[in-house]
C-alpha cells in the first residue's frame, strides 16, 4: 500500500501543515470580524456625531476599545499556566470581569433610554446575571478548581501526546524517513 504523502516528506509535517492551515483560516476569520466591528463602530460613531449624540459617541468608543482590551487580556490569561496563582493573573481576572460588566451595563443603559420600562428592567437584569456568572466563573469557580489539584504528574503526563521519539516506529516508515 502506498503512503498518502510525497516521497521523502514526513507524515508529521503534513499534520503540522494542516494545523497551520487551520490557524491561518482562524486568523482570516478574525480579521473579517475585526474589520466588520471597526466598520460598524465608525459608522455608528459618525451617525451619532451627526445627530449631536456625544454620550453615544463616547460609549461606542469605550465599547470598541474595551472589546479589544478584553480580547487581549483573555489571550494573555489563557496562555498563563492554569495551576499557579500570580498577581498578573488576578489583575487580568479583574480587568476582564470589570470591563465586560461595564460594557454590558453600558449597553443596558444606552438601550433603556428609548425602550419601555419592562424591557429596560429586563436588559438590566440580563446585565446583572451575566456579570454575576462571569464573576463566578473567574473568581469562585477558578479558585475552587485551583485549590483541588487532583491531577498528579503521572496522570497529566498520560494525557499528553507522545513525541515521535517516544513512539514505536514502524521499520518501513523509519526507512522512508531516512531517504
PDB file of C-alpha atoms in Angstrom:
ATOM      1  CA  UNK A   1       0.000   0.000   0.000  1.00  0.00           C
ATOM      2  CA  UNK A   2       1.366   3.392  -0.936  1.00  0.00           C
ATOM      3  CA  UNK A   3       1.719   6.104   1.693  1.00  0.00           C
ATOM      4  CA  UNK A   4      -0.547   9.100   1.278  1.00  0.00           C
ATOM      5  CA  UNK A   5       2.313  11.599   1.307  1.00  0.00           C
ATOM      6  CA  UNK A   6       5.038  12.596  -1.090  1.00  0.00           C
ATOM      7  CA  UNK A   7       8.267  10.643  -1.203  1.00  0.00           C
ATOM      8  CA  UNK A   8      10.626  11.999   1.425  1.00  0.00           C
ATOM      9  CA  UNK A   9       8.006  14.054   3.254  1.00  0.00           C
ATOM     10  CA  UNK A  10       7.414  13.284   6.896  1.00  0.00           C
ATOM     11  CA  UNK A  11       3.770  12.453   7.795  1.00  0.00           C
ATOM     12  CA  UNK A  12       4.056  14.592  10.931  1.00  0.00           C
ATOM     13  CA  UNK A  13       4.940  17.598   8.788  1.00  0.00           C
ATOM     14  CA  UNK A  14       1.662  17.068   6.931  1.00  0.00           C
ATOM     15  CA  UNK A  15      -0.202  17.223  10.229  1.00  0.00           C
ATOM     16  CA  UNK A  16       1.710  20.372  11.129  1.00  0.00           C
ATOM     17  CA  UNK A  17       0.779  21.889   7.746  1.00  0.00           C
ATOM     18  CA  UNK A  18      -2.919  21.157   8.309  1.00  0.00           C
ATOM     19  CA  UNK A  19      -2.684  22.842  11.727  1.00  0.00           C
ATOM     20  CA  UNK A  20      -1.074  25.859  10.064  1.00  0.00           C
ATOM     21  CA  UNK A  21      -3.908  25.968   7.533  1.00  0.00           C
ATOM     22  CA  UNK A  22      -6.463  25.889  10.375  1.00  0.00           C
ATOM     23  CA  UNK A  23      -4.706  28.684  12.255  1.00  0.00           C
ATOM     24  CA  UNK A  24      -4.441  30.745   9.050  1.00  0.00           C
ATOM     25  CA  UNK A  25      -8.174  30.351   8.385  1.00  0.00           C
ATOM     26  CA  UNK A  26      -8.859  31.324  12.007  1.00  0.00           C
ATOM     27  CA  UNK A  27      -6.725  34.451  11.592  1.00  0.00           C
ATOM     28  CA  UNK A  28      -8.561  35.244   8.370  1.00  0.00           C
ATOM     29  CA  UNK A  29     -11.929  34.833  10.093  1.00  0.00           C
ATOM     30  CA  UNK A  30     -10.787  37.020  12.993  1.00  0.00           C
ATOM     31  CA  UNK A  31      -9.608  39.675  10.565  1.00  0.00           C
ATOM     32  CA  UNK A  32     -13.020  39.731   8.896  1.00  0.00           C
ATOM     33  CA  UNK A  33     -14.747  40.011  12.285  1.00  0.00           C
ATOM     34  CA  UNK A  34     -12.430  42.838  13.389  1.00  0.00           C
ATOM     35  CA  UNK A  35     -12.983  44.670  10.102  1.00  0.00           C
ATOM     36  CA  UNK A  36     -16.761  44.288  10.466  1.00  0.00           C
ATOM     37  CA  UNK A  37     -16.642  45.542  14.067  1.00  0.00           C
ATOM     38  CA  UNK A  38     -14.463  48.503  13.092  1.00  0.00           C
ATOM     39  CA  UNK A  39     -16.640  49.422  10.114  1.00  0.00           C
ATOM     40  CA  UNK A  40     -19.861  49.300  12.153  1.00  0.00           C
ATOM     41  CA  UNK A  41     -18.306  51.216  15.049  1.00  0.00           C
ATOM     42  CA  UNK A  42     -17.094  54.004  12.760  1.00  0.00           C
ATOM     43  CA  UNK A  43     -20.489  54.164  11.051  1.00  0.00           C
ATOM     44  CA  UNK A  44     -22.310  54.312  14.397  1.00  0.00           C
ATOM     45  CA  UNK A  45     -19.933  56.974  15.728  1.00  0.00           C
ATOM     46  CA  UNK A  46     -20.462  59.036  12.574  1.00  0.00           C
ATOM     47  CA  UNK A  47     -24.262  58.797  12.791  1.00  0.00           C
ATOM     48  CA  UNK A  48     -24.249  59.653  16.497  1.00  0.00           C
ATOM     49  CA  UNK A  49     -21.942  62.600  15.880  1.00  0.00           C
ATOM     50  CA  UNK A  50     -24.166  63.879  13.068  1.00  0.00           C
ATOM     51  CA  UNK A  51     -27.168  63.777  15.449  1.00  0.00           C
ATOM     52  CA  UNK A  52     -25.080  65.512  18.146  1.00  0.00           C
ATOM     53  CA  UNK A  53     -25.311  62.494  20.469  1.00  0.00           C
ATOM     54  CA  UNK A  54     -21.946  62.857  22.208  1.00  0.00           C
ATOM     55  CA  UNK A  55     -22.716  60.334  25.025  1.00  0.00           C
ATOM     56  CA  UNK A  56     -23.358  57.655  22.377  1.00  0.00           C
ATOM     57  CA  UNK A  57     -20.066  58.536  20.647  1.00  0.00           C
ATOM     58  CA  UNK A  58     -18.222  58.192  23.961  1.00  0.00           C
ATOM     59  CA  UNK A  59     -19.909  54.874  24.721  1.00  0.00           C
ATOM     60  CA  UNK A  60     -19.161  53.371  21.297  1.00  0.00           C
ATOM     61  CA  UNK A  61     -15.502  54.415  21.556  1.00  0.00           C
ATOM     62  CA  UNK A  62     -15.372  52.896  25.067  1.00  0.00           C
ATOM     63  CA  UNK A  63     -17.063  49.661  23.938  1.00  0.00           C
ATOM     64  CA  UNK A  64     -14.816  49.368  20.859  1.00  0.00           C
ATOM     65  CA  UNK A  65     -11.540  49.759  22.720  1.00  0.00           C
ATOM     66  CA  UNK A  66     -12.872  47.815  25.720  1.00  0.00           C
ATOM     67  CA  UNK A  67     -13.603  44.857  23.454  1.00  0.00           C
ATOM     68  CA  UNK A  68     -10.036  44.763  22.161  1.00  0.00           C
ATOM     69  CA  UNK A  69      -8.607  45.147  25.666  1.00  0.00           C
ATOM     70  CA  UNK A  70     -10.779  42.275  26.945  1.00  0.00           C
ATOM     71  CA  UNK A  71      -9.784  40.164  23.930  1.00  0.00           C
ATOM     72  CA  UNK A  72      -6.091  40.795  24.595  1.00  0.00           C
ATOM     73  CA  UNK A  73      -6.496  40.110  28.335  1.00  0.00           C
ATOM     74  CA  UNK A  74      -8.260  36.819  27.600  1.00  0.00           C
ATOM     75  CA  UNK A  75      -5.466  35.791  25.240  1.00  0.00           C
ATOM     76  CA  UNK A  76      -2.805  36.566  27.848  1.00  0.00           C
ATOM     77  CA  UNK A  77      -4.851  34.918  30.625  1.00  0.00           C
ATOM     78  CA  UNK A  78      -5.293  31.695  28.630  1.00  0.00           C
ATOM     79  CA  UNK A  79      -1.554  31.499  27.935  1.00  0.00           C
ATOM     80  CA  UNK A  80      -0.674  31.596  31.627  1.00  0.00           C
ATOM     81  CA  UNK A  81      -0.310  28.270  33.464  1.00  0.00           C
ATOM     82  CA  UNK A  82      -3.626  27.282  34.983  1.00  0.00           C
ATOM     83  CA  UNK A  83      -2.149  25.705  38.116  1.00  0.00           C
ATOM     84  CA  UNK A  84      -0.310  28.725  39.514  1.00  0.00           C
ATOM     85  CA  UNK A  85      -1.633  31.914  41.062  1.00  0.00           C
ATOM     86  CA  UNK A  86       0.070  35.222  40.386  1.00  0.00           C
ATOM     87  CA  UNK A  87      -0.738  38.926  40.764  1.00  0.00           C
ATOM     88  CA  UNK A  88      -0.755  39.218  36.965  1.00  0.00           C
ATOM     89  CA  UNK A  89      -3.428  36.540  36.707  1.00  0.00           C
ATOM     90  CA  UNK A  90      -5.531  38.253  39.371  1.00  0.00           C
ATOM     91  CA  UNK A  91      -5.212  41.617  37.616  1.00  0.00           C
ATOM     92  CA  UNK A  92      -6.283  40.022  34.338  1.00  0.00           C
ATOM     93  CA  UNK A  93      -9.331  38.452  36.026  1.00  0.00           C
ATOM     94  CA  UNK A  94     -10.378  41.791  37.498  1.00  0.00           C
ATOM     95  CA  UNK A  95      -9.821  43.573  34.183  1.00  0.00           C
ATOM     96  CA  UNK A  96     -11.797  41.009  32.177  1.00  0.00           C
ATOM     97  CA  UNK A  97     -14.699  40.990  34.624  1.00  0.00           C
ATOM     98  CA  UNK A  98     -14.894  44.744  35.173  1.00  0.00           C
ATOM     99  CA  UNK A  99     -14.572  45.762  31.514  1.00  0.00           C
ATOM    100  CA  UNK A 100     -17.049  43.156  30.309  1.00  0.00           C
ATOM    101  CA  UNK A 101     -19.528  44.147  33.023  1.00  0.00           C
ATOM    102  CA  UNK A 102     -19.096  47.845  32.235  1.00  0.00           C
ATOM    103  CA  UNK A 103     -19.748  47.223  28.548  1.00  0.00           C
ATOM    104  CA  UNK A 104     -22.864  45.158  29.323  1.00  0.00           C
ATOM    105  CA  UNK A 105     -24.248  47.784  31.716  1.00  0.00           C
ATOM    106  CA  UNK A 106     -23.407  50.486  29.181  1.00  0.00           C
ATOM    107  CA  UNK A 107     -25.457  48.706  26.531  1.00  0.00           C
ATOM    108  CA  UNK A 108     -28.300  48.275  29.004  1.00  0.00           C
ATOM    109  CA  UNK A 109     -28.201  52.000  29.807  1.00  0.00           C
ATOM    110  CA  UNK A 110     -27.952  53.141  26.178  1.00  0.00           C
ATOM    111  CA  UNK A 111     -30.821  50.950  25.009  1.00  0.00           C
ATOM    112  CA  UNK A 112     -33.032  51.506  28.047  1.00  0.00           C
ATOM    113  CA  UNK A 113     -33.285  55.216  27.235  1.00  0.00           C
ATOM    114  CA  UNK A 114     -35.572  54.564  24.279  1.00  0.00           C
ATOM    115  CA  UNK A 115     -37.300  51.346  25.362  1.00  0.00           C
ATOM    116  CA  UNK A 116     -40.205  50.785  27.711  1.00  0.00           C
ATOM    117  CA  UNK A 117     -39.677  50.221  31.431  1.00  0.00           C
ATOM    118  CA  UNK A 118     -40.323  46.470  31.195  1.00  0.00           C
ATOM    119  CA  UNK A 119     -37.656  45.983  28.528  1.00  0.00           C
ATOM    120  CA  UNK A 120     -35.271  48.287  30.400  1.00  0.00           C
ATOM    121  CA  UNK A 121     -35.624  46.203  33.582  1.00  0.00           C
ATOM    122  CA  UNK A 122     -35.113  43.049  31.524  1.00  0.00           C
ATOM    123  CA  UNK A 123     -31.937  44.451  29.951  1.00  0.00           C
ATOM    124  CA  UNK A 124     -30.512  45.471  33.324  1.00  0.00           C
ATOM    125  CA  UNK A 125     -31.455  42.033  34.654  1.00  0.00           C
ATOM    126  CA  UNK A 126     -29.545  40.373  31.813  1.00  0.00           C
ATOM    127  CA  UNK A 127     -26.530  42.592  32.535  1.00  0.00           C
ATOM    128  CA  UNK A 128     -26.662  41.747  36.263  1.00  0.00           C
ATOM    129  CA  UNK A 129     -26.992  37.999  35.680  1.00  0.00           C
ATOM    130  CA  UNK A 130     -24.230  37.999  33.035  1.00  0.00           C
ATOM    131  CA  UNK A 131     -21.919  39.940  35.321  1.00  0.00           C
ATOM    132  CA  UNK A 132     -22.642  37.566  38.204  1.00  0.00           C
ATOM    133  CA  UNK A 133     -21.988  34.491  36.051  1.00  0.00           C
ATOM    134  CA  UNK A 134     -18.736  35.999  34.797  1.00  0.00           C
ATOM    135  CA  UNK A 135     -17.706  36.827  38.375  1.00  0.00           C
ATOM    136  CA  UNK A 136     -18.478  33.266  39.447  1.00  0.00           C
ATOM    137  CA  UNK A 137     -16.548  31.781  36.514  1.00  0.00           C
ATOM    138  CA  UNK A 138     -13.417  33.883  37.020  1.00  0.00           C
ATOM    139  CA  UNK A 139     -13.207  34.227  40.785  1.00  0.00           C
ATOM    140  CA  UNK A 140     -15.149  31.481  42.554  1.00  0.00           C
ATOM    141  CA  UNK A 141     -15.026  28.538  40.132  1.00  0.00           C
ATOM    142  CA  UNK A 142     -11.385  29.079  39.109  1.00  0.00           C
ATOM    143  CA  UNK A 143     -10.290  29.473  42.740  1.00  0.00           C
ATOM    144  CA  UNK A 144     -12.241  26.359  43.751  1.00  0.00           C
ATOM    145  CA  UNK A 145     -10.816  24.367  40.850  1.00  0.00           C
ATOM    146  CA  UNK A 146      -7.272  25.591  41.507  1.00  0.00           C
ATOM    147  CA  UNK A 147      -7.360  24.562  45.165  1.00  0.00           C
ATOM    148  CA  UNK A 148      -8.234  20.996  44.253  1.00  0.00           C
ATOM    149  CA  UNK A 149      -5.195  19.958  42.293  1.00  0.00           C
ATOM    150  CA  UNK A 150      -6.393  16.449  41.631  1.00  0.00           C
ATOM    151  CA  UNK A 151      -4.073  15.796  38.687  1.00  0.00           C
ATOM    152  CA  UNK A 152      -0.819  14.223  39.631  1.00  0.00           C
ATOM    153  CA  UNK A 153       2.267  14.330  37.453  1.00  0.00           C
ATOM    154  CA  UNK A 154       1.616  10.790  36.252  1.00  0.00           C
ATOM    155  CA  UNK A 155      -1.975  11.448  35.187  1.00  0.00           C
ATOM    156  CA  UNK A 156      -1.135  14.711  33.434  1.00  0.00           C
ATOM    157  CA  UNK A 157       1.755  13.037  31.606  1.00  0.00           C
ATOM    158  CA  UNK A 158      -0.575  10.277  30.437  1.00  0.00           C
ATOM    159  CA  UNK A 159      -2.837  12.860  28.801  1.00  0.00           C
ATOM    160  CA  UNK A 160      -0.001  14.330  26.736  1.00  0.00           C
ATOM    161  CA  UNK A 161       0.682  13.148  23.216  1.00  0.00           C
ATOM    162  CA  UNK A 162       3.949  11.276  22.913  1.00  0.00           C
ATOM    163  CA  UNK A 163       6.690  12.844  20.845  1.00  0.00           C
ATOM    164  CA  UNK A 164       7.812  10.998  17.692  1.00  0.00           C
ATOM    165  CA  UNK A 165      10.942   9.821  19.510  1.00  0.00           C
ATOM    166  CA  UNK A 166       8.827   8.196  22.261  1.00  0.00           C
ATOM    167  CA  UNK A 167       6.637   6.167  19.888  1.00  0.00           C
ATOM    168  CA  UNK A 168       7.431   2.787  18.442  1.00  0.00           C
ATOM    169  CA  UNK A 169       8.186   3.480  14.818  1.00  0.00           C
ATOM    170  CA  UNK A 170       7.399   1.007  12.107  1.00  0.00           C
ATOM    171  CA  UNK A 171      10.687  -0.042  10.459  1.00  0.00           C
ATOM    172  CA  UNK A 172       9.282   0.657   6.973  1.00  0.00           C
ATOM    173  CA  UNK A 173       8.359   4.200   7.929  1.00  0.00           C
ATOM    174  CA  UNK A 174      11.736   4.687   9.571  1.00  0.00           C
ATOM    175  CA  UNK A 175      13.489   3.755   6.338  1.00  0.00           C
ATOM    176  CA  UNK A 176      11.226   6.100   4.390  1.00  0.00           C
ATOM    177  CA  UNK A 177      12.089   8.971   6.729  1.00  0.00           C
ATOM    178  CA  UNK A 178      15.798   8.334   6.260  1.00  0.00           C
ATOM    179  CA  UNK A 179      15.546   8.514   2.457  1.00  0.00           C
TER     180      UNK A 179
END
